[in-house]
Amino acid sequence: MNILTINNNKKGCLWFRKSNKNNLFGQGCKLIIQETNCNLTRDFYLITCDKGGDLFAACSAKNNLYLFNIGKNFYKHVVSFGSVSILTMAFSIRRRNELLIATNEDLVHCIDVETGNTIATLRNTFGSINHISLHSAGHLFITSSRDGGQLWDMNLFKKKECLGVDRNDVELTQIMFLPMSDNIVSIFSNNTILVWSCSTLDCMYKLPLDSSVNVNNTFKSTKNLRYMAASLDGKWLAAVGRCQQMYIWRMDERQLFKIIRLPGSIGYVKKCQFINSSFNLDYTVISILTSEGSIRFFNIDNCNEMKSKIGGPDYNKDFNVKINTFSPDKRFNSYQICGGSFQDESESTCKYLIAVSDSGQIFVFDLSFILNCVNKPPKPKVKIIAQPKLKKLNSLKTVLDDVKSKNSGFFIDNKYLHQIQDILKTYKELPAKYRLFIWRSVLRIPENHEYYTALFDQPIHISYQNIAETFPVKSNKHFRALQRCLSALTYWSEIFSEITYLPYIVFPFIMIFINNQLIAFEIIMTFLINWAANWFEYFPNPPISLLASIEQIFMMYDSQLLNHFIAYKVTSQIYAWSLIKNLMTEVLSSSDWLIIMDHIFTNKISFIYCMILSYSVTNRCILLSCNSLKDFEYFFQRKNVINIYDLIKNAYKIETFLKNCNIETNINDKLNVLMEQPKIQYIDANVPYPIFNKYPSFVVNYQIEESKRLRKEHLEYLEKKKTNELIHKSSVNRQIAEESWFRQQKLILDAESERRKIILNKENALEEDRKRYFKL
C-alpha cells in the first residue's frame, strides 16, 4: 500500500517503487495521499483534474494548493491562500498550466500552477461560486452562483455576459457547457432544465421531466435535482440530486430517455460523471457518488433489461462494481475522473479516479482495473444443501461484517446487540474506528432526507437567532450547524424553544457528526424521544417523579452518602439533575463522554440513571469530605479527575443491584417511572418524523406567548430608545449649531466694533489735519 504524507514538504515524489494494481484490498487503489499524520484534522477537501489524465490539483483544509502529476511521479506546493477558502476549481483546456480558482471573497483567480503566480483576478457579482465550466474549445468559461451565472472570455479575462435569475423564489443550481456543442445547460431549484445558445444567449428548448418510458409504478418520482453531468460526446445528459432517482436524457433527440430508481440504501446522489468509451466498452458507463459515501458504476445502455429490477431486492445486479474507503466511519464526499478530453485523441483516456474521503485523504484508483471488474461474468448460482450453525462471534469486526452481509440497512438487532454488549463489558469501550457506525446502526438512523430538508430549509427560529450571546462557539462552522439544528428541533416541537439547556445536549453530537448534520439531527431526535421522554413532564420544573425515583435508588444503594447530602441540603437537583440536563458534558472530558455514550446507547434506557448515580458513588470519598453547599455545587459543575472505567463498573453494579434486590410494594410504585422504561422507539424510514408532545402544553404555550410578548416589548423599547437617541442627537446637533452661530455673531460684532474704532481714529486724524491746514 502506497501512502504519501506531505507534512511540510514543498515537493517530492508520489511513490518510490512501482505500485501494484491489486495492492489495496483488490480494488485498484494505487496511492493514498494525506497532508499530515494527525487523524484529528481533515486534510484535503477539494480536488480537480486535468483533461489530459495525469494531472490533478488539491486544496487542503489549511488552504494550501498542491499539484500532483501521476505520469511524471511528482507533487509540489503551488500557493497558499491563508484565511481565504477555495470553493471550486477547474483546469484550463487550452493551457494546461492555468487553473481557475473561485474563493469565498467572490473572486476568480487564474493561477499558473508551474510558478504559482496569479495571471488574472476576476470579480463575480452574483455571490459565492459553486461551479466552473469550460467551453469545449477552451476560449470561454462560465461560473455558477445561486443568483445567476457569468460568462467570461478565457483569452482576455473579461466578463462577456451576466445571466441573472429574475424570480426571487427560484435559484440557479448549476450551469455548464454541453460538450462538443455551442450550447449551455442550466438547472434551477424548481427542477427546470433549460438549454441556451452560447452565441445569442437565447433559450432554445426546455428538457422534459416526464417521459413516456415505462417507469415502475411502485415508486413515485420525486424531483429534487441538484447536479448535472454530460457525456464527453454530448449525447447523454444525467441529472441527480436529493432524491432516489437519476434522470437520463438523449440530447440529440431532446427527450427524457430513462428515470432510474436507485437502491433503497441510497438516500440520494451527490455527484455523477460519465466515463468515455476509451476502454472499448460496448455500453455507456456513468459513475455516481451516493449519500452512503460509496462510488458506483452504472450501465445506461441496457436500460430495457433493467426496468424490471428497478426498486427490487436484487438491485446489486444493476451495479457492477462499488468502491468505498474500507471503513464504515470513513466515506467519500467528492471525486473526479482524470482525463476525458476530445482535444487530443492521444490524451482522451480516463486513466484515474481521484476521490476524497471524509477524513481528508485522497485516494487514487486505477480506472482500468475497476472497469475490468465490470466485464467479469457473474458468479455461478449454487444451491445450499445445509446451513451450518453460526460460530460464536469473538470480535467486533466479525459482528459488523455479519450485520453488513445480512442487513442492507446496517441495523443492529437484539441478537447482535447482546454480542456488542458483551464486547463492551470486556473492553470497556468501542473502538474509535467503528464507534459512529455502531451508534447509527444501534439507533437505526433512517436518514430521511426529505423531511430533514423540510425542517432545515426553514429560517432560523427567532428563539435561537441570538444564541451566540448565551452559548458562544469559537468555530463559525460549528456555530451555524448548532443554530440550524436547534432551530429545526424547535420547528419539530415547540417546547424546544423554551429549553435553556438544550444546546448542552445538542452540541456534543454536532461536534462528532459535523460532516453529516442529518445523522446528528436524527440521533439527537432519537435521544430526545427515548432517553429524554420523561424530562419535561413538569416543565419548567425538573422531572420530580424521575428525581424521586433516583433518590430512592440512591437510598437503597448508598444510604450513608445520601444522608451526608441531606445533612448539607444537597438535593437531587444538584447531584442528579445537574448531570442529566447536560448529559454529563460539564464534568467529563470529550473522550470519557464518548465512552459512557457507548454504554448508554447499547443498554436499556434506564442505564443512563445508573451512570448518573455512579458518578457520585465513584467520587464518594471526595464528596464525604465536602462540608458546605457551595462545595457540592462547585463539584457537580466542573470537570473532575475520575477513572472512567471505575465509573462504568459502578454503573453496572448499580444495575445488577436493582435487578437482584427485593423491592417492596410501596417502593416499587416509585420506581416504575425509572425501571419500567418502554423499548426504544426508532425513527421510521420514508415517513414523517414522530410527534413529540410529552410536556404540559398549556405551560409551554403560555411561556411561548409570554416570550412573544416580551420580545414585542423589547422591540418596542429598542424602537423608543432609538427614537430618543435620534432626538437627543438632533438636539445636541442643534445646540452645537446654535453655539457656533453665537460665536460667529460675537466675532462679527467684535470685528464691527474694531472697525468703528479704526474709522473713528481716522476721522479724528483728518480733523486734526484739517485744523492745521486752516491755521496755515
Coordinates of C-alpha atoms in Angstrom, one line a residue, residues 68-509:
F68 CA 0.1 16.2 -8.4
N69 CA 1.4 14.7 -11.6
I70 CA 0.8 10.9 -11.7
G71 CA 2.5 10.3 -15.0
K72 CA 5.7 12.2 -14.1
N73 CA 5.6 10.9 -10.4
F74 CA 5.9 14.2 -8.6
Y75 CA 4.0 16.7 -6.5
K76 CA 4.6 20.3 -5.4
H77 CA 3.1 23.0 -3.3
V78 CA 1.8 25.8 -5.6
V79 CA 0.5 28.6 -3.4
S80 CA -1.1 29.2 0.0
F81 CA -4.3 31.3 0.3
G82 CA -4.1 31.9 4.0
S83 CA -7.5 32.6 5.5
V84 CA -9.2 32.6 2.1
S85 CA -11.2 29.5 1.4
I86 CA -11.4 27.9 -2.0
L87 CA -14.9 26.9 -3.2
T88 CA -14.3 25.3 -6.6
M89 CA -11.5 24.8 -9.2
A90 CA -11.2 23.9 -12.9
F91 CA -8.2 23.4 -15.2
S92 CA -8.0 25.4 -18.5
I93 CA -8.4 23.2 -21.6
R94 CA -6.1 25.2 -23.9
R95 CA -3.3 26.0 -21.5
R96 CA -2.8 23.1 -19.0
N97 CA -0.7 25.3 -16.7
E98 CA -3.6 27.6 -15.9
L99 CA -6.0 26.8 -13.1
L100 CA -9.2 28.7 -12.4
I101 CA -9.9 29.1 -8.6
A102 CA -13.1 30.5 -7.0
T103 CA -12.8 31.8 -3.5
N104 CA -15.2 32.9 -0.7
E105 CA -14.3 36.5 -1.5
D106 CA -16.4 36.3 -4.7
L107 CA -13.2 36.3 -6.8
V108 CA -12.0 34.1 -9.6
H109 CA -8.2 33.7 -9.8
C110 CA -6.3 32.3 -12.7
I111 CA -3.2 30.7 -11.3
D112 CA -0.1 29.5 -13.1
V113 CA 0.4 26.1 -11.4
E114 CA 4.1 25.9 -12.6
T115 CA 5.1 29.2 -11.0
G116 CA 2.3 29.9 -8.5
N117 CA 1.8 33.4 -9.9
T118 CA -1.6 35.0 -10.4
I119 CA -2.3 35.6 -14.1
A120 CA -5.7 37.4 -13.6
T121 CA -8.3 38.1 -11.0
L122 CA -12.0 38.5 -11.8
R123 CA -14.8 39.6 -9.5
N124 CA -18.1 37.8 -9.5
T125 CA -21.2 39.9 -9.0
F126 CA -23.6 37.1 -8.1
G127 CA -22.1 35.9 -4.7
S128 CA -20.4 32.6 -3.9
I129 CA -19.4 30.5 -6.9
N130 CA -20.3 26.8 -6.7
H131 CA -19.3 25.5 -10.1
I132 CA -17.0 26.4 -13.0
S133 CA -17.5 25.0 -16.5
L134 CA -15.3 25.5 -19.6
H135 CA -16.3 25.5 -23.3
S136 CA -15.0 22.6 -25.3
A137 CA -12.9 25.0 -27.4
G138 CA -11.4 26.4 -24.3
H139 CA -12.0 30.1 -25.1
L140 CA -14.9 30.6 -22.7
F141 CA -15.8 29.6 -19.2
I142 CA -18.9 30.1 -17.1
T143 CA -19.3 30.5 -13.3
S144 CA -22.4 29.4 -11.5
S145 CA -23.9 31.0 -8.4
R146 CA -27.3 30.9 -6.7
D147 CA -28.4 34.2 -8.2
G148 CA -27.1 33.6 -11.7
G149 CA -24.2 32.8 -14.0
Q150 CA -21.5 34.8 -15.6
L151 CA -19.9 34.2 -19.0
W152 CA -16.1 35.0 -19.2
D153 CA -13.6 35.3 -22.0
M154 CA -10.7 33.0 -21.2
N155 CA -8.3 34.8 -23.5
L156 CA -8.9 38.3 -22.5
F157 CA -10.1 37.5 -18.9
K158 CA -13.1 39.8 -19.3
K159 CA -16.7 39.4 -18.5
K160 CA -18.9 38.9 -21.5
E161 CA -22.4 38.4 -20.2
C162 CA -24.4 38.1 -17.0
L163 CA -27.2 35.6 -16.8
G164 CA -29.3 36.6 -13.8
V165 CA -32.4 34.9 -12.3
D166 CA -35.5 37.2 -12.4
R167 CA -37.7 35.3 -9.9
N168 CA -37.0 35.7 -6.2
D169 CA -38.3 32.2 -5.3
V170 CA -36.0 30.4 -7.8
E171 CA -32.3 29.9 -7.6
L172 CA -29.7 28.7 -10.1
T173 CA -28.4 25.3 -9.0
Q174 CA -25.9 24.7 -11.8
I175 CA -24.9 26.0 -15.2
M176 CA -22.5 24.3 -17.6
F177 CA -21.4 24.0 -21.2
L178 CA -22.6 21.0 -23.2
P179 CA -19.6 19.1 -24.6
M180 CA -18.9 19.1 -28.3
S181 CA -21.5 21.9 -28.9
D182 CA -22.1 25.6 -28.5
N183 CA -24.9 25.2 -26.0
I184 CA -25.3 26.0 -22.3
V185 CA -27.4 23.8 -20.0
S186 CA -28.8 25.3 -16.7
I187 CA -30.8 23.7 -13.9
F188 CA -32.8 25.7 -11.4
S189 CA -34.1 25.0 -7.9
N190 CA -37.6 24.3 -9.2
N191 CA -36.2 21.4 -11.3
T192 CA -36.4 23.4 -14.6
I193 CA -33.7 22.5 -17.1
L194 CA -33.1 24.9 -20.0
V195 CA -30.7 24.8 -22.9
W196 CA -29.3 28.1 -24.2
S197 CA -27.4 29.2 -27.2
C198 CA -23.9 30.3 -26.2
S199 CA -23.6 32.8 -29.1
T200 CA -27.0 34.5 -28.8
L201 CA -27.9 33.5 -25.2
D202 CA -31.4 32.7 -26.4
C203 CA -33.3 29.9 -24.8
M204 CA -33.5 27.1 -27.3
Y205 CA -35.6 24.5 -25.5
K206 CA -36.6 23.0 -22.2
L207 CA -35.8 19.4 -21.3
P208 CA -38.9 17.4 -20.2
L209 CA -39.0 15.8 -16.8
D210 CA -41.9 13.5 -17.7
S211 CA -41.4 10.7 -20.2
S212 CA -43.4 8.0 -22.0
V213 CA -40.9 5.4 -20.9
N214 CA -42.2 2.6 -18.8
V215 CA -41.3 3.6 -15.3
N216 CA -42.1 1.2 -12.5
N217 CA -45.3 2.2 -10.7
T218 CA -44.1 1.0 -7.4
F219 CA -42.4 4.3 -6.6
K220 CA -43.3 7.9 -7.0
S221 CA -40.8 10.1 -8.9
T222 CA -39.5 12.8 -6.6
K223 CA -37.8 15.7 -8.4
N224 CA -35.2 17.5 -6.3
L225 CA -32.3 17.8 -8.8
R226 CA -29.1 19.5 -7.8
Y227 CA -26.3 18.2 -10.1
M228 CA -25.8 17.6 -13.9
A229 CA -23.2 15.8 -15.9
A230 CA -22.9 15.3 -19.7
S231 CA -21.1 12.6 -21.6
L232 CA -17.9 13.7 -23.5
D233 CA -19.6 13.4 -26.9
G234 CA -22.6 15.5 -25.7
K235 CA -25.0 12.7 -26.5
W236 CA -26.2 12.0 -22.9
L237 CA -27.1 14.3 -20.0
A238 CA -27.7 13.0 -16.5
A239 CA -29.2 14.8 -13.5
V240 CA -29.2 13.7 -9.9
G241 CA -30.0 15.3 -6.5
R242 CA -31.6 14.8 -3.2
C243 CA -33.9 12.0 -4.4
Q244 CA -33.6 8.4 -5.2
Q245 CA -33.9 8.8 -9.0
M246 CA -31.4 9.5 -11.8
Y247 CA -32.7 11.2 -14.9
I248 CA -31.1 10.4 -18.3
W249 CA -31.7 12.5 -21.5
R250 CA -30.7 11.9 -25.1
M251 CA -29.6 15.4 -26.2
D252 CA -29.7 14.6 -29.9
E253 CA -33.4 13.8 -29.5
R254 CA -34.1 16.3 -26.7
Q255 CA -36.1 13.6 -24.9
L256 CA -36.1 12.0 -21.5
F257 CA -34.6 8.5 -22.0
K258 CA -34.9 7.0 -18.6
I259 CA -35.7 7.6 -14.9
I260 CA -33.5 5.1 -13.0
R261 CA -34.6 4.2 -9.4
L262 CA -31.6 3.8 -7.1
P263 CA -31.4 1.2 -4.3
G264 CA -33.2 1.8 -1.1
S265 CA -30.0 2.0 0.9
I266 CA -29.0 5.1 -1.1
G267 CA -30.7 8.3 0.2
Y268 CA -29.6 10.5 -2.7
V269 CA -26.7 11.1 -5.1
K270 CA -24.2 13.8 -4.5
K271 CA -22.5 13.7 -7.9
C272 CA -22.4 11.9 -11.2
Q273 CA -19.8 11.7 -14.1
F274 CA -19.7 9.9 -17.4
I275 CA -16.8 7.7 -18.5
N276 CA -15.7 7.9 -22.1
S277 CA -15.5 5.0 -24.5
S278 CA -11.7 4.7 -24.5
F279 CA -11.9 1.3 -22.6
N280 CA -13.6 -0.4 -25.6
L281 CA -16.8 -1.0 -23.7
D282 CA -19.9 -1.9 -25.6
Y283 CA -22.0 0.4 -23.4
T284 CA -22.0 3.8 -21.7
V285 CA -20.9 3.9 -18.1
I286 CA -21.8 6.5 -15.6
S287 CA -20.3 6.8 -12.1
I288 CA -22.3 8.1 -9.1
L289 CA -21.3 9.3 -5.6
T290 CA -24.0 8.1 -3.2
S291 CA -25.1 9.5 0.2
E292 CA -23.6 6.5 1.9
G293 CA -20.2 7.6 0.7
S294 CA -19.5 4.9 -2.0
I295 CA -18.9 5.3 -5.7
R296 CA -20.9 3.1 -8.0
F297 CA -20.8 2.5 -11.8
F298 CA -24.0 2.0 -13.8
N299 CA -24.6 0.9 -17.3
I300 CA -27.3 3.0 -19.0
D301 CA -27.3 1.4 -22.4
N302 CA -29.2 -1.8 -21.3
C303 CA -32.0 0.1 -19.5
N304 CA -34.6 -2.1 -21.2
E305 CA -33.1 -5.1 -19.3
M306 CA -33.1 -3.3 -16.0
K307 CA -36.6 -1.9 -15.9
S308 CA -37.9 -4.9 -14.0
K309 CA -35.1 -4.7 -11.5
I310 CA -35.6 -1.1 -10.5
G311 CA -36.6 -0.9 -6.8
G312 CA -36.4 -4.7 -6.5
P313 CA -34.5 -6.7 -3.9
D314 CA -31.7 -7.7 -6.3
Y315 CA -30.6 -4.2 -7.3
N316 CA -27.0 -5.2 -6.9
K317 CA -27.1 -6.9 -10.2
D318 CA -27.5 -3.4 -11.8
F319 CA -24.4 -2.0 -10.1
N320 CA -21.4 -4.0 -11.3
V321 CA -18.8 -2.6 -9.0
K322 CA -18.7 -0.5 -5.9
I323 CA -15.9 1.5 -4.3
N324 CA -15.7 2.5 -0.6
T325 CA -12.9 3.5 1.8
F326 CA -13.0 0.1 3.5
S327 CA -14.1 1.6 6.8
P328 CA -17.7 2.3 8.0
D329 CA -16.8 5.7 9.6
K330 CA -14.8 7.0 6.5
R331 CA -16.8 7.8 3.4
F332 CA -16.1 9.6 0.1
N333 CA -17.5 13.1 -0.1
S334 CA -16.1 14.1 -3.5
Y335 CA -14.4 12.5 -6.5
Q336 CA -13.4 13.3 -10.1
I337 CA -12.2 11.3 -13.1
C338 CA -8.9 12.3 -14.7
G339 CA -8.9 12.6 -18.5
G340 CA -11.7 12.6 -21.0
S341 CA -10.7 15.4 -23.4
F342 CA -11.5 15.2 -27.1
Q343 CA -9.0 17.9 -28.0
D344 CA -6.3 15.3 -28.3
E345 CA -7.1 11.7 -29.1
S346 CA -3.9 10.5 -27.5
E347 CA -5.0 12.1 -24.2
S348 CA -8.7 11.2 -24.3
T349 CA -8.4 8.2 -21.9
C350 CA -9.9 8.3 -18.5
K351 CA -7.0 6.9 -16.6
Y352 CA -7.6 7.5 -12.9
L353 CA -10.4 8.1 -10.4
I354 CA -9.4 10.6 -7.7
A355 CA -11.6 10.5 -4.5
V356 CA -11.5 12.5 -1.2
S357 CA -12.8 10.8 2.0
D358 CA -14.5 12.5 4.9
S359 CA -11.2 12.3 6.8
G360 CA -9.4 14.3 4.1
Q361 CA -7.4 11.6 2.5
I362 CA -7.0 11.4 -1.3
F363 CA -7.5 8.0 -2.9
V364 CA -6.0 7.5 -6.4
F365 CA -7.7 4.5 -8.2
D366 CA -6.7 2.8 -11.4
L367 CA -9.9 3.2 -13.5
S368 CA -9.0 0.5 -16.0
F369 CA -8.7 -2.1 -13.2
I370 CA -12.1 -1.1 -11.8
L371 CA -13.9 -1.2 -15.2
N372 CA -12.4 -4.6 -15.9
C373 CA -14.4 -5.8 -12.9
V374 CA -17.5 -4.7 -14.7
N375 CA -16.8 -7.2 -17.6
K376 CA -16.3 -10.1 -15.3
P377 CA -19.0 -12.8 -15.6
P378 CA -21.3 -13.2 -12.6
K379 CA -20.6 -15.8 -10.0
P380 CA -22.4 -19.1 -10.6
K381 CA -25.5 -19.8 -8.7
V382 CA -25.3 -22.7 -6.2
K383 CA -27.8 -24.3 -4.0
I384 CA -27.1 -24.5 -0.3
I385 CA -27.6 -28.1 0.8
A386 CA -27.2 -27.5 4.5
Q387 CA -26.6 -24.3 6.6
P388 CA -24.0 -24.8 9.3
K389 CA -24.5 -23.3 12.7
L390 CA -23.0 -19.9 13.2
K391 CA -19.9 -19.9 15.3
K392 CA -19.7 -17.7 18.3
L393 CA -18.6 -14.2 17.3
N394 CA -15.5 -13.3 19.2
S395 CA -14.6 -9.9 17.7
L396 CA -16.4 -6.7 17.0
K397 CA -15.3 -6.7 13.3
T398 CA -16.8 -10.2 12.9
V399 CA -20.2 -8.9 14.3
L400 CA -20.2 -5.9 12.0
D401 CA -19.3 -8.0 8.9
D402 CA -22.1 -10.4 9.7
V403 CA -24.5 -7.4 10.1
K404 CA -23.5 -6.0 6.7
S405 CA -23.8 -9.3 4.9
K406 CA -27.4 -9.9 6.2
N407 CA -28.8 -6.4 6.6
S408 CA -28.7 -3.9 3.8
G409 CA -29.8 -1.1 6.2
F410 CA -26.9 -1.8 8.6
F411 CA -29.3 -2.0 11.5
I412 CA -28.2 -4.0 14.6
D413 CA -31.0 -6.1 16.1
N414 CA -31.1 -7.6 19.5
K415 CA -29.1 -10.7 18.6
Y416 CA -26.0 -8.7 17.6
L417 CA -26.7 -6.0 20.3
H418 CA -26.1 -8.6 23.0
Q419 CA -22.8 -9.6 21.4
I420 CA -21.8 -5.9 21.3
Q421 CA -22.8 -5.5 25.0
D422 CA -20.6 -8.5 25.9
I423 CA -17.7 -6.9 24.0
L424 CA -18.3 -3.6 25.7
K425 CA -18.2 -5.2 29.2
T426 CA -14.9 -6.9 28.3
Y427 CA -13.1 -4.0 26.5
K428 CA -15.0 -1.1 28.3
E429 CA -15.3 1.0 25.1
L430 CA -15.9 0.7 21.3
P431 CA -13.0 1.3 19.0
A432 CA -13.0 4.8 17.6
K433 CA -12.9 3.3 14.1
Y434 CA -16.3 1.7 14.4
R435 CA -18.0 3.9 17.1
L436 CA -20.0 6.3 15.0
F437 CA -21.1 3.5 12.6
I438 CA -22.3 1.4 15.6
W439 CA -24.2 4.3 17.1
R440 CA -26.0 4.8 13.8
S441 CA -26.8 1.1 13.5
V442 CA -27.9 0.6 17.1
L443 CA -30.2 3.6 16.9
R444 CA -31.4 2.6 13.4
I445 CA -30.9 6.1 11.9
P446 CA -33.0 6.1 8.7
E447 CA -31.6 9.3 7.1
N448 CA -34.9 10.8 6.0
H449 CA -33.5 13.5 3.7
E450 CA -36.9 14.8 2.5
Y451 CA -38.3 15.6 6.0
Y452 CA -34.9 16.7 7.3
T453 CA -34.6 19.2 4.4
A454 CA -38.2 20.4 5.1
L455 CA -37.1 21.3 8.7
F456 CA -33.7 22.7 7.9
D457 CA -34.9 24.9 5.0
Q458 CA -37.0 26.9 7.4
P459 CA -35.5 30.3 8.5
I460 CA -33.6 30.4 11.8
H461 CA -36.2 30.3 14.6
I462 CA -36.5 33.6 16.5
S463 CA -35.7 31.8 19.8
Y464 CA -32.2 30.9 18.6
Q465 CA -31.3 34.0 16.5
N466 CA -29.2 35.4 19.4
I467 CA -28.0 32.0 20.7
A468 CA -24.4 33.3 20.4
E469 CA -24.9 35.6 23.4
T470 CA -25.8 32.7 25.8
F471 CA -23.8 29.8 24.1
P472 CA -20.8 31.2 22.3
V473 CA -18.9 28.9 19.9
K474 CA -15.4 29.6 18.5
S475 CA -15.9 27.9 15.1
N476 CA -18.3 29.6 12.8
K477 CA -19.0 26.2 11.1
H478 CA -19.9 24.6 14.4
F479 CA -22.0 27.5 15.4
R480 CA -24.0 27.5 12.2
A481 CA -24.6 23.8 12.5
L482 CA -25.7 24.1 16.1
Q483 CA -28.0 27.0 15.4
R484 CA -29.7 25.3 12.5
C485 CA -30.1 22.1 14.4
L486 CA -31.7 23.9 17.4
S487 CA -34.0 25.8 15.0
A488 CA -35.1 22.5 13.3
L489 CA -35.8 20.9 16.7
T490 CA -38.0 23.9 17.6
Y491 CA -39.9 23.6 14.4
W492 CA -40.3 19.9 15.2
S493 CA -41.7 20.5 18.7
E494 CA -42.5 23.9 20.3
I495 CA -41.1 23.0 23.7
F496 CA -37.5 23.2 22.5
S497 CA -37.8 26.9 22.0
E498 CA -38.0 27.2 25.8
I499 CA -35.4 24.6 26.9
T500 CA -32.4 26.7 28.0
Y501 CA -30.1 23.6 28.5
L502 CA -30.9 22.1 25.0
P503 CA -27.6 23.4 23.5
Y504 CA -25.6 21.4 26.0
I505 CA -27.3 18.2 24.8
V506 CA -27.1 19.0 21.1
F507 CA -23.6 20.4 20.8
P508 CA -21.6 17.2 21.5
F509 CA -23.4 15.4 18.7

